[in-house]
Short mmCIF file of C-alpha atoms in Angstrom, two decimals:
data_model
loop_
_atom_site.label_atom_id
_atom_site.label_comp_id
_atom_site.label_asym_id
_atom_site.label_seq_id
_atom_site.Cartn_x
_atom_site.Cartn_y
_atom_site.Cartn_z
CA MET A 1 3.33 -115.94 -12.58
CA SER A 2 -0.42 -115.66 -12.63
CA GLU A 3 -2.49 -113.50 -14.94
CA TYR A 4 -3.05 -110.99 -12.14
CA SER A 5 0.63 -110.26 -11.51
CA ASP A 6 0.46 -106.78 -13.25
CA SER A 7 -2.44 -105.46 -11.16
CA GLU A 8 -1.94 -106.85 -7.70
CA PRO A 9 1.02 -106.02 -5.51
CA ASP A 10 3.46 -108.60 -4.46
CA THR A 11 2.53 -109.18 -0.83
CA ALA A 12 5.45 -111.43 -0.32
CA ALA A 13 7.91 -108.59 -1.02
CA VAL A 14 6.38 -106.17 1.64
CA PRO A 15 6.65 -107.32 5.25
CA PRO A 16 3.50 -106.86 7.35
CA LYS A 17 3.33 -103.92 9.82
CA PRO A 18 3.39 -104.81 13.45
CA TRP A 19 0.08 -104.55 15.29
CA THR A 20 -0.10 -101.44 17.49
CA THR A 21 -2.44 -99.87 20.00
CA ASP A 22 -3.65 -97.35 17.39
CA ASP A 23 -4.84 -100.23 15.25
CA GLN A 24 -6.71 -101.58 18.21
CA ASN A 25 -8.35 -98.22 18.76
CA ASP A 26 -9.33 -98.04 15.10
CA ASP A 27 -10.98 -101.40 15.36
CA LEU A 28 -12.91 -100.29 18.38
CA LEU A 29 -14.04 -97.10 16.62
CA ARG A 30 -15.20 -99.05 13.58
CA ALA A 31 -17.15 -101.33 15.86
CA ALA A 32 -18.80 -98.28 17.38
CA GLY A 33 -19.76 -96.96 13.90
CA ALA A 34 -17.32 -94.01 13.71
CA GLN A 35 -14.72 -93.15 11.11
CA PRO A 36 -11.25 -93.20 12.60
CA ASP A 37 -9.74 -90.56 10.19
CA ALA A 38 -12.40 -87.95 10.93
CA VAL A 39 -12.03 -88.33 14.62
CA SER A 40 -8.29 -88.09 14.31
CA GLU A 41 -8.47 -84.86 12.33
CA GLU A 42 -10.94 -83.38 14.82
CA ALA A 43 -8.72 -84.31 17.69
CA ASN A 44 -5.61 -82.83 16.04
CA ALA A 45 -7.36 -79.49 14.87
CA PRO A 46 -6.18 -76.22 16.59
CA ALA A 47 -8.39 -74.21 18.89
CA SER A 48 -11.16 -72.08 17.23
CA GLU A 49 -10.16 -68.50 16.01
CA SER A 50 -11.25 -65.45 18.05
CA LEU A 51 -13.71 -62.68 16.97
CA LYS A 52 -10.80 -60.20 16.65
CA ASP A 53 -9.12 -62.37 14.03
CA HIS A 54 -12.30 -62.63 12.01
CA ALA A 55 -12.82 -58.85 12.14
CA ARG A 56 -9.26 -58.21 11.00
CA GLU A 57 -9.61 -60.55 8.08
CA PHE A 58 -12.91 -58.92 7.14
CA LEU A 59 -11.45 -55.39 7.18
CA MET A 60 -8.48 -56.48 5.11
CA ALA A 61 -10.82 -57.91 2.54
CA VAL A 62 -12.94 -54.75 2.50
CA ALA A 63 -9.83 -52.57 2.06
CA GLU A 64 -8.59 -54.69 -0.80
CA MET A 65 -11.99 -54.52 -2.45
CA SER A 66 -12.12 -50.71 -1.99
CA VAL A 67 -8.72 -50.28 -3.61
CA GLN A 68 -9.77 -52.38 -6.55
CA PHE A 69 -13.05 -50.48 -6.79
CA GLY A 70 -11.16 -47.14 -6.81
CA LYS A 71 -8.85 -48.30 -9.53
CA GLY A 72 -11.83 -49.43 -11.54
CA CYS A 73 -13.53 -46.02 -11.13
CA ARG A 74 -10.33 -44.27 -12.15
CA ASP A 75 -10.09 -46.35 -15.29
CA ILE A 76 -13.72 -45.61 -16.10
CA VAL A 77 -13.17 -41.86 -15.65
CA LYS A 78 -10.06 -41.90 -17.81
CA GLN A 79 -11.73 -43.85 -20.56
CA SER A 80 -15.04 -41.95 -20.57
CA LEU A 81 -14.21 -38.37 -19.46
CA ALA A 82 -10.54 -37.75 -20.14
CA ASN A 83 -10.50 -38.57 -23.80
CA ARG A 84 -10.46 -35.90 -26.45
CA ASP A 85 -14.19 -35.99 -27.13
CA SER A 86 -15.34 -35.96 -23.49
CA PHE A 87 -17.32 -33.17 -21.86
CA LEU A 88 -14.53 -32.15 -19.43
CA VAL A 89 -11.87 -31.91 -22.09
CA ARG A 90 -14.11 -29.92 -24.42
CA LYS A 91 -15.12 -27.45 -21.66
CA PHE A 92 -11.99 -27.25 -19.51
CA GLY A 93 -9.18 -28.64 -21.64
CA LYS A 94 -6.05 -26.84 -22.75
CA ASP A 95 -7.67 -25.53 -25.93
CA SER A 96 -11.10 -24.81 -24.41
CA TYR A 97 -12.74 -21.39 -24.03
CA VAL A 98 -12.53 -21.48 -20.24
CA SER A 99 -8.84 -22.34 -20.34
CA ARG A 100 -8.14 -19.44 -22.68
CA ARG A 101 -10.04 -16.98 -20.46
CA ILE A 102 -8.35 -18.13 -17.24
CA GLY A 103 -5.00 -19.24 -18.58
CA GLY A 104 -4.23 -15.96 -20.35
CA PRO A 105 -4.30 -13.70 -17.23
CA CYS A 106 -2.64 -16.41 -15.14
CA GLU A 107 0.16 -16.68 -17.67
CA LYS A 108 0.65 -12.90 -17.62
CA VAL A 109 0.84 -12.90 -13.83
CA ARG A 110 3.26 -15.82 -13.91
CA ARG A 111 5.54 -13.97 -16.35
CA LYS A 112 5.48 -10.83 -14.19
CA LEU A 113 6.43 -12.82 -11.10
CA ARG A 114 9.14 -14.78 -12.86
CA PHE A 115 11.77 -12.27 -11.70
CA VAL A 116 11.31 -13.54 -8.15
CA ASN A 117 12.83 -16.90 -9.14
CA ASP A 118 16.19 -15.15 -9.51
CA TYR A 119 16.40 -15.01 -5.71
CA LEU A 120 16.21 -18.79 -5.36
CA PRO A 121 19.28 -21.05 -5.31
CA GLU A 122 20.09 -22.54 -8.69
CA ASP A 123 19.58 -26.13 -7.50
CA LYS A 124 16.02 -25.54 -6.22
CA ASP A 125 12.82 -26.18 -8.15
CA PRO A 126 10.74 -22.94 -8.17
CA VAL A 127 7.44 -24.79 -7.86
CA HIS A 128 8.58 -26.71 -4.81
CA SER A 129 10.42 -23.76 -3.25
CA TRP A 130 7.60 -21.24 -3.61
CA SER A 131 5.00 -23.66 -2.33
CA VAL A 132 7.08 -24.02 0.83
CA ILE A 133 7.67 -20.25 1.03
CA LEU A 134 3.96 -19.44 0.66
CA LEU A 135 3.03 -22.02 3.27
CA VAL A 136 5.57 -20.64 5.73
CA ALA A 137 4.42 -17.07 4.99
CA PHE A 138 0.80 -18.05 5.61
CA LEU A 139 1.70 -19.67 8.91
CA ALA A 140 3.81 -16.64 9.89
CA PHE A 141 0.97 -14.22 9.14
CA THR A 142 -1.43 -16.40 11.11
CA VAL A 143 0.86 -16.57 14.12
CA LEU A 144 1.54 -12.82 13.90
CA SER A 145 -2.17 -12.00 13.78
CA LEU A 146 -2.93 -14.25 16.72
CA THR A 147 -0.01 -12.80 18.68
CA MET A 148 -1.12 -9.23 18.02
CA GLU A 149 -4.70 -10.04 19.03
CA HIS A 150 -3.48 -11.79 22.15
CA SER A 151 -1.23 -8.85 23.04
CA ALA A 152 -4.12 -6.47 22.58
CA THR A 153 -6.33 -8.52 24.88
CA VAL A 154 -3.79 -8.85 27.70
CA ALA A 155 -2.62 -5.24 27.59
CA VAL A 156 -3.16 -3.50 30.93
CA PRO A 157 -4.75 -1.09 31.23
CA THR A 158 -7.01 -1.52 28.20
CA PRO A 159 -7.52 1.86 26.47
CA GLU A 160 -11.00 3.05 25.68
CA ILE A 161 -12.02 2.06 22.16
CA LYS A 162 -13.42 4.99 20.22
CA LYS A 163 -15.67 4.26 17.30
CA VAL A 164 -15.50 6.26 14.10
CA TYR A 165 -18.35 8.73 13.82
CA ILE A 166 -19.30 9.97 10.35
CA ARG A 167 -21.03 13.34 10.47
CA PRO A 168 -23.64 14.49 7.97
CA PRO A 169 -22.29 16.08 4.74
CA SER A 170 -21.61 19.79 5.17
CA ALA A 171 -18.94 20.79 2.63
CA ASP A 172 -19.21 23.35 -0.14
CA ARG A 173 -18.86 21.71 -3.55
CA ILE A 174 -18.07 22.69 -7.11
CA THR A 175 -18.75 20.71 -10.27
CA LEU A 176 -15.93 19.92 -12.68
CA PRO A 177 -16.47 19.76 -16.46
CA ASP A 178 -16.59 15.95 -16.36
CA GLY A 179 -19.46 16.04 -13.85
CA ARG A 180 -17.47 15.13 -10.74
CA TYR A 181 -17.94 17.02 -7.48
CA ILE A 182 -15.04 18.43 -5.46
CA ALA A 183 -15.69 19.34 -1.83
CA TYR A 184 -13.67 22.21 -0.40
CA LYS A 185 -13.22 24.48 2.60
CA GLU A 186 -12.47 28.20 2.47
CA GLN A 187 -10.69 30.15 5.22
CA GLY A 188 -9.47 33.71 5.56
CA VAL A 189 -10.56 36.71 3.50
CA SER A 190 -12.98 36.62 0.59
CA ALA A 191 -11.94 36.26 -3.03
CA ASP A 192 -12.33 39.96 -3.86
CA ARG A 193 -10.24 41.03 -0.84
CA ALA A 194 -7.53 38.36 -1.03
CA ARG A 195 -4.01 39.64 -1.45
CA PHE A 196 -2.67 36.06 -1.63
CA SER A 197 -4.51 32.85 -2.51
CA VAL A 198 -3.18 29.51 -1.20
CA ILE A 199 -4.41 26.07 -2.30
CA ALA A 200 -3.40 23.09 -0.14
CA PRO A 201 -3.95 19.46 -1.25
CA HIS A 202 -4.05 17.18 1.79
CA ALA A 203 -1.87 14.22 2.73
CA PHE A 204 -2.70 10.52 3.09
CA LEU A 205 -5.54 9.74 5.53
CA SER A 206 -6.49 13.40 5.67
CA SER A 207 -9.09 15.72 4.17
CA ARG A 208 -10.00 19.31 3.40
CA LEU A 209 -10.20 19.93 7.17
CA SER A 210 -6.44 19.81 7.61
CA GLY A 211 -4.79 22.80 5.93
CA LEU A 212 -2.47 24.26 8.58
CA PRO A 213 -3.84 22.72 11.79
CA GLY A 214 -4.62 25.34 14.40
CA LEU A 215 -4.22 28.29 12.01
CA LYS A 216 -5.94 31.37 13.46
CA PRO A 217 -8.37 33.37 11.28
CA SER A 218 -6.84 36.59 12.62
CA LEU A 219 -3.49 35.69 11.05
CA LEU A 220 -5.13 35.09 7.67
CA GLU A 221 -6.86 38.47 7.95
CA GLU A 222 -3.63 40.18 8.93
CA PHE A 223 -1.80 38.96 5.83
CA GLY A 224 -4.81 39.10 3.52
CA VAL A 225 -4.64 35.38 2.75
CA ARG A 226 -7.39 33.21 1.33
CA LEU A 227 -6.68 29.56 2.17
CA LEU A 228 -8.47 26.91 0.10
CA THR A 229 -8.35 23.20 0.92
CA TYR A 230 -10.20 20.46 -0.95
CA ASP A 231 -10.80 16.72 -0.77
CA LEU A 232 -8.82 14.66 -3.25
CA PRO A 233 -10.90 12.34 -5.50
CA GLY A 234 -12.54 9.62 -3.42
CA PHE A 235 -11.68 11.27 -0.09
CA GLY A 236 -14.17 13.11 2.10
CA GLU A 237 -17.08 14.35 0.03
CA SER A 238 -15.30 14.46 -3.36
CA ASP A 239 -16.27 12.04 -6.10
CA PRO A 240 -13.65 9.46 -7.12
CA HIS A 241 -11.70 9.79 -10.35
CA PRO A 242 -11.87 6.75 -12.66
CA GLU A 243 -8.26 7.15 -13.86
CA ARG A 244 -6.27 9.03 -11.26
CA SER A 245 -2.72 10.22 -11.89
CA LEU A 246 -0.55 13.10 -10.79
CA GLU A 247 -1.28 14.87 -14.05
CA SER A 248 -5.02 14.56 -13.48
CA SER A 249 -4.46 15.82 -9.94
CA ALA A 250 -2.79 18.98 -11.28
CA MET A 251 -5.62 19.48 -13.77
CA ASP A 252 -8.19 19.14 -10.98
CA MET A 253 -6.34 21.79 -9.00
CA SER A 254 -6.35 24.15 -11.96
CA LEU A 255 -10.06 23.66 -12.60
CA PHE A 256 -10.82 24.04 -8.91
CA ALA A 257 -8.94 27.35 -8.72
CA ASN A 258 -10.91 28.73 -11.67
CA ALA A 259 -14.22 27.50 -10.27
CA VAL A 260 -13.79 29.19 -6.88
CA GLY A 261 -12.75 32.50 -8.42
CA VAL A 262 -9.02 32.68 -7.69
CA ASN A 263 -7.77 35.95 -9.15
CA GLY A 264 -4.34 35.71 -10.77
CA LYS A 265 -1.73 33.25 -9.63
CA PHE A 266 -1.92 31.27 -6.40
CA TRP A 267 0.47 29.58 -4.01
CA VAL A 268 0.42 25.81 -3.61
CA MET A 269 1.11 24.30 -0.21
CA GLY A 270 2.14 20.67 0.25
CA TYR A 271 2.65 18.76 3.48
CA SER A 272 4.17 15.28 3.80
CA SER A 273 2.76 12.90 1.15
CA GLY A 274 0.39 15.62 -0.05
CA SER A 275 3.40 17.42 -1.46
CA MET A 276 3.48 15.06 -4.45
CA HIS A 277 0.36 16.85 -5.69
CA ALA A 278 2.17 20.14 -5.19
CA TRP A 279 5.15 18.81 -7.21
CA ALA A 280 2.68 17.84 -9.96
CA ALA A 281 1.25 21.36 -9.98
CA LEU A 282 4.77 22.79 -10.41
CA ARG A 283 5.25 20.50 -13.39
CA TYR A 284 1.92 20.67 -15.20
CA ILE A 285 0.40 24.10 -14.35
CA PRO A 286 3.43 26.32 -13.58
CA ASP A 287 1.89 29.38 -15.26
CA GLN A 288 -0.87 29.50 -12.63
CA LEU A 289 1.46 29.34 -9.63
CA ALA A 290 3.06 32.19 -7.75
CA GLY A 291 5.20 29.88 -5.64
CA ALA A 292 5.28 26.74 -3.52
CA ALA A 293 5.49 26.10 0.23
CA MET A 294 6.52 22.59 1.25
CA PHE A 295 6.60 21.05 4.73
CA ALA A 296 8.59 17.81 5.02
CA PRO A 297 7.90 17.08 1.33
CA MET A 298 7.78 13.45 0.31
CA VAL A 299 9.20 12.12 -2.95
CA ASN A 300 9.14 8.74 -4.63
CA PRO A 301 11.41 6.58 -2.41
CA TYR A 302 12.22 4.48 -5.50
CA ASP A 303 13.26 7.50 -7.59
CA PRO A 304 16.03 6.26 -9.90
CA ILE A 305 18.00 9.54 -9.63
CA MET A 306 18.33 9.07 -5.87
CA SER A 307 21.85 7.97 -4.97
CA SER A 308 22.50 4.80 -2.99
CA GLU A 309 23.65 6.85 0.02
CA GLU A 310 20.51 9.00 -0.07
CA ARG A 311 18.37 5.92 -0.37
CA ARG A 312 20.16 4.22 2.53
CA ARG A 313 19.79 7.25 4.81
CA THR A 314 16.10 7.54 3.93
CA TRP A 315 15.05 3.90 4.26
CA GLY A 316 17.10 3.48 7.41
CA LYS A 317 14.76 5.80 9.34
CA TRP A 318 11.63 3.78 8.62
CA SER A 319 10.18 0.83 10.51
CA ARG A 320 10.07 -2.62 8.97
CA ARG A 321 6.30 -2.45 8.69
CA LYS A 322 6.48 0.84 6.76
CA LYS A 323 9.09 -0.60 4.41
CA PHE A 324 6.85 -3.62 3.88
CA MET A 325 3.88 -1.36 3.07
CA TYR A 326 5.97 0.51 0.48
CA PHE A 327 6.97 -2.82 -1.03
CA LEU A 328 3.35 -3.93 -1.26
CA ALA A 329 2.30 -0.61 -2.78
CA ARG A 330 4.94 -0.98 -5.48
CA ARG A 331 4.65 -4.72 -6.25
CA PHE A 332 1.31 -5.99 -4.91
CA PRO A 333 -0.96 -2.98 -4.29
CA ARG A 334 -4.14 -5.07 -4.04
CA PHE A 335 -2.82 -6.63 -0.81
CA LEU A 336 -2.98 -3.21 0.85
CA ALA A 337 -6.75 -3.55 1.12
CA TYR A 338 -6.31 -6.26 3.78
CA PHE A 339 -4.19 -4.02 6.01
CA TYR A 340 -6.29 -0.89 5.45
CA HIS A 341 -9.49 -2.72 6.39
CA ARG A 342 -7.85 -3.92 9.60
CA ASN A 343 -6.78 -0.46 10.80
CA PHE A 344 -8.23 2.87 9.66
CA LEU A 345 -11.20 1.30 7.82
CA SER A 346 -12.08 -0.97 10.74
CA GLY A 347 -14.54 1.53 12.23
CA LYS A 348 -12.44 2.10 15.35
CA HIS A 349 -9.93 4.81 16.17
CA ASP A 350 -6.28 4.26 16.96
CA GLN A 351 -3.20 6.47 17.14
CA ILE A 352 -1.90 7.83 13.85
CA ASP A 353 1.54 6.27 14.25
CA LYS A 354 0.03 2.79 14.54
CA TRP A 355 -2.35 3.27 11.63
CA LEU A 356 0.37 4.57 9.31
CA SER A 357 3.33 2.60 10.73
CA LEU A 358 5.20 5.79 11.62
CA SER A 359 8.45 6.10 13.54
CA LEU A 360 8.19 9.21 15.73
CA GLY A 361 10.64 11.19 17.84
CA LYS A 362 9.97 12.28 21.41
CA ARG A 363 8.43 15.65 20.56
CA ASP A 364 6.19 14.20 17.86
CA ARG A 365 5.02 11.43 20.19
CA ALA A 366 4.22 13.93 22.91
CA LEU A 367 2.25 16.05 20.44
CA ILE A 368 0.02 13.26 19.12
CA GLU A 369 -0.89 12.30 22.69
CA ASP A 370 -2.09 15.84 23.38
CA PRO A 371 -5.93 15.91 23.61
CA ILE A 372 -6.18 18.92 21.27
CA HIS A 373 -4.20 17.22 18.52
CA GLU A 374 -5.94 13.88 19.07
CA GLU A 375 -9.38 15.44 18.69
CA PHE A 376 -8.36 17.32 15.54
CA TRP A 377 -6.71 14.32 13.96
CA GLN A 378 -9.61 11.97 14.68
CA ARG A 379 -12.05 14.42 13.14
CA ASP A 380 -9.82 14.79 10.07
CA ALA A 381 -9.42 11.00 9.69
CA GLU A 382 -13.16 10.44 10.04
CA GLU A 383 -13.80 12.85 7.21
CA SER A 384 -11.12 11.20 5.08
CA ILE A 385 -12.73 7.73 5.30
CA ARG A 386 -16.30 9.01 5.01
CA GLN A 387 -17.04 6.96 1.87
CA GLY A 388 -15.62 3.73 3.33
CA ASN A 389 -13.96 2.95 0.01
CA VAL A 390 -10.45 1.49 0.05
CA GLU A 391 -9.70 2.25 -3.61
CA PRO A 392 -8.66 5.94 -3.20
CA PHE A 393 -6.16 5.00 -0.50
CA ILE A 394 -4.66 2.24 -2.65
CA GLU A 395 -4.42 4.68 -5.57
CA GLU A 396 -2.74 7.30 -3.38
CA ALA A 397 -0.19 4.83 -2.01
CA THR A 398 0.51 3.40 -5.46
CA MET A 399 1.02 6.81 -7.08
CA GLN A 400 3.64 7.73 -4.51
CA VAL A 401 5.93 4.78 -5.28
CA SER A 402 5.22 4.50 -9.02
CA ASN A 403 6.50 6.44 -11.99
CA TRP A 404 5.24 10.01 -11.56
CA GLY A 405 5.36 10.78 -15.25
CA PHE A 406 8.01 13.45 -14.67
CA SER A 407 11.24 13.94 -12.78
CA LEU A 408 12.03 16.53 -10.13
CA ALA A 409 14.98 17.51 -12.30
CA GLU A 410 12.49 19.00 -14.78
CA LEU A 411 11.54 21.61 -12.17
CA LYS A 412 15.09 22.91 -11.91
CA LEU A 413 15.44 26.44 -13.27
CA HIS A 414 18.07 26.50 -15.99
CA LYS A 415 18.81 28.17 -19.30
CA LYS A 416 17.29 26.70 -22.39
CA GLN A 417 19.90 25.28 -24.72
CA ARG A 418 20.10 26.98 -28.09
CA GLY A 419 19.31 24.80 -31.03
CA LYS A 420 22.03 23.87 -33.45
CA GLY A 421 21.91 24.22 -37.20
CA MET A 422 22.08 26.83 -39.95
CA LEU A 423 18.63 28.28 -39.23
CA ASN A 424 19.40 29.01 -35.57
CA TRP A 425 22.76 30.50 -36.56
CA LEU A 426 21.05 32.89 -39.00
CA LYS A 427 18.52 33.89 -36.32
CA SER A 428 21.36 34.74 -33.96
CA LEU A 429 22.91 37.01 -36.63
CA ILE A 430 19.67 38.85 -37.40
CA SER A 431 18.53 39.49 -33.84
CA GLU A 432 20.30 39.45 -30.53
CA PRO A 433 19.44 36.15 -28.82
CA GLN A 434 17.51 36.42 -25.57
CA GLU A 435 18.15 34.07 -22.69
CA GLU A 436 15.26 31.66 -22.15
CA TYR A 437 14.75 29.70 -18.95
CA ILE A 438 12.87 26.50 -18.39
CA GLY A 439 11.76 24.86 -15.17
CA PHE A 440 9.70 26.48 -12.46
CA LEU A 441 10.39 30.22 -12.31
CA GLY A 442 8.72 30.96 -8.96
CA PRO A 443 10.09 30.54 -5.43
CA ILE A 444 10.06 27.17 -3.67
CA HIS A 445 10.33 27.15 0.14
CA ILE A 446 10.88 23.92 2.06
CA TRP A 447 10.64 23.55 5.86
CA GLN A 448 12.26 20.41 7.24
CA GLY A 449 12.41 19.21 10.84
CA MET A 450 15.80 17.73 11.62
CA ASP A 451 14.24 15.19 14.03
CA ASP A 452 11.65 14.08 11.49
CA ARG A 453 11.54 10.29 11.11
CA VAL A 454 8.45 10.14 8.90
CA VAL A 455 10.08 12.13 6.08
CA PRO A 456 13.77 12.11 7.02
CA PRO A 457 15.99 15.16 6.35
CA SER A 458 17.82 13.09 3.73
CA VAL A 459 14.74 13.47 1.48
CA THR A 460 15.01 17.26 1.59
CA ASP A 461 18.76 16.99 0.97
CA PHE A 462 17.97 14.98 -2.14
CA VAL A 463 15.43 17.58 -3.30
CA HIS A 464 17.91 20.39 -2.72
CA ARG A 465 20.53 18.55 -4.74
CA ILE A 466 18.13 18.17 -7.65
CA ILE A 467 16.56 21.66 -7.29
CA PRO A 468 19.35 23.85 -5.87
CA GLY A 469 17.24 26.99 -6.28
CA ALA A 470 14.79 25.87 -3.58
CA ALA A 471 15.11 27.69 -0.25
CA VAL A 472 15.47 25.07 2.52
CA HIS A 473 14.66 26.06 6.11
CA LYS A 474 16.13 23.46 8.46
CA LEU A 475 14.45 23.31 11.86
CA PRO A 476 16.59 21.89 14.69
CA TYR A 477 14.80 19.64 17.22
CA GLU A 478 11.55 19.77 15.21
CA GLY A 479 9.75 16.61 14.10
CA HIS A 480 7.13 15.83 11.49
CA PHE A 481 4.20 17.46 13.29
CA THR A 482 5.61 19.91 15.83
CA TYR A 483 6.31 22.85 13.47
CA VAL A 484 3.06 22.61 11.49
CA TYR A 485 0.45 21.63 14.10
CA PHE A 486 -0.97 24.22 16.53
CA CYS A 487 2.02 26.55 16.61
CA ASP A 488 0.98 30.21 16.30
CA GLU A 489 4.53 31.52 16.14
CA CYS A 490 5.47 28.94 13.51
CA HIS A 491 2.53 29.95 11.32
CA ARG A 492 3.52 33.61 11.57
CA GLN A 493 7.08 32.79 10.55
CA ILE A 494 5.80 30.83 7.56
CA PHE A 495 3.57 33.64 6.34
CA THR A 496 6.29 36.24 6.86
CA THR A 497 8.72 34.12 4.82
CA LEU A 498 6.24 33.69 1.98
CA PHE A 499 4.45 37.06 1.88
CA GLY A 500 6.70 39.54 3.64
CA ILE A 501 5.27 42.10 6.03
CA PRO A 502 1.50 41.87 6.63
CA LEU A 503 -0.46 44.42 4.62
CA GLY A 504 -3.96 43.17 5.32
CA PRO A 505 -6.69 42.62 2.72
CA LEU A 506 -6.72 44.53 -0.56
CA GLU A 507 -9.37 47.03 0.53
CA ASN A 508 -6.95 48.52 3.06
CA THR A 509 -4.21 49.23 0.50
CA VAL A 510 -5.36 52.74 -0.48
CA GLU A 511 -5.86 53.80 3.10
CA GLU A 512 -2.39 52.62 4.12
CA ILE A 513 -0.74 54.54 1.26
CA THR A 514 -2.50 57.85 2.04
CA GLN A 515 -1.69 57.69 5.73
CA SER A 516 1.76 58.75 6.85
CA PRO A 517 3.56 55.91 8.65
CA THR A 518 4.46 56.30 12.30
CA GLU A 519 8.01 56.50 13.48
CA GLY A 520 8.01 52.88 14.59
CA ASP A 521 6.61 51.76 11.26
CA SER A 522 9.28 53.76 9.39
CA GLU A 523 12.05 52.02 11.29
CA ARG A 524 10.49 48.60 10.71
CA MET A 525 10.02 49.18 6.95
CA ASP A 526 13.39 50.80 6.38
CA GLY A 527 15.16 49.02 3.54
CA ILE A 528 12.28 46.56 2.96
CA THR A 529 9.92 46.61 0.01
CA PRO A 530 6.57 44.78 -0.07
CA GLY A 531 8.01 42.17 -2.43
CA ASP A 532 10.87 41.15 -0.12
CA THR A 533 10.58 37.85 1.75
CA ALA A 534 12.41 36.48 4.74
CA THR A 535 14.93 33.73 4.27
CA GLY A 536 15.03 32.14 7.68
#
């Protein structure tokens, strides 16, 4: 073995490879000056890649770089802005001033709305469920609005659109002690000749121009009646009240009566939703009232003393839209502004049943389509929305369905319970106890149309159950408007029921007493005194 045996291979152990054509080709390539391996690799390489492949690879690289860049920015934001000493945390964090100002009211609203979660299934997350519900409600409102607009555009024939016209101010006004103005309208005889004074607060979407629509001045003169109507705060030409309530409404009525020179007691007249102001007058200023006349009087539909059957019969007469408006007025009154701006505050006229979501019978529907009624109602509605302010209407709707501050049961005439104890027993021995009554002592007359779907007869049945002393006049086949609007005979029946036989203004009293009555007058007045009133 030689000294090179460890470094050189043993050629004798490896047989030589046979000579092939490839070896010959390699020899030829070497002779030509080329490298055989390079040429082989170039010959075996695949075809060149297309432009589309390069673009795809480039976009994938850009996307990967963008993701990494976003993650890097997120880490930077977390480290520099989301720590305890950063600007964002100090200004908008949980313990910051802004969070306390915003989070407090939001937390109160969240607690108030927590009762709604009781209507969800127990296995549903409120956050997830209400997000879905609100999204579906938003889509439903959008589709409904688009459908209504589309229906209005394809309706044939298209009715003439009448724009609201606001006339110049023309009302008489008085100033209340707090500086507010109240606009009013006076009809009938003057204050010094009035045998009876009647004050009528108006209903929703109405004004001082309403009163008894179509009432003739000759009838007021015949009975010696002075009729006073006024705009509620924020309606017509009356100034708004900063803190309206039914008690403040009764106080305004009392101050108004004194300011316009009402002598003695007066009658209060309430129609539809305006009757809640008449109920308030019976509760808070009963000593100034001679009596009350109600026409389809409305009560709080959520009154807790209303039985389930009475509530079912009442709500069953109303349309779904009206029920929804009552729900909004009770739970979410601020949402009413959206609907009010889209109908009676839109600057365009429409029928009263559409504006107020009313369900009307045949006779009521025929009446509102009469040109005389339509002209009167449009003029009244224009005066009501003169100020263009939605707040008074929201306040009026909210007061109707909220706690009135009193119950109708307090107006019931009943004996005052004697106090117990030794002192009261000694008083009863010394002097004969006198019966004392509480509640409203004057007469209450209620006229109710039996075909009324705006204020169903079940409401009057409820009132009569609570105040059995009220005289209820049920009117077959009459609706919500037909007995009150433009009916001369109806107005005469009302005045005869309230005031008895017509005696004219006060200045004619002496002359009538000195003159001997005719034979026909003697027969008509036989058995009737001036204080008697009709009951039908």
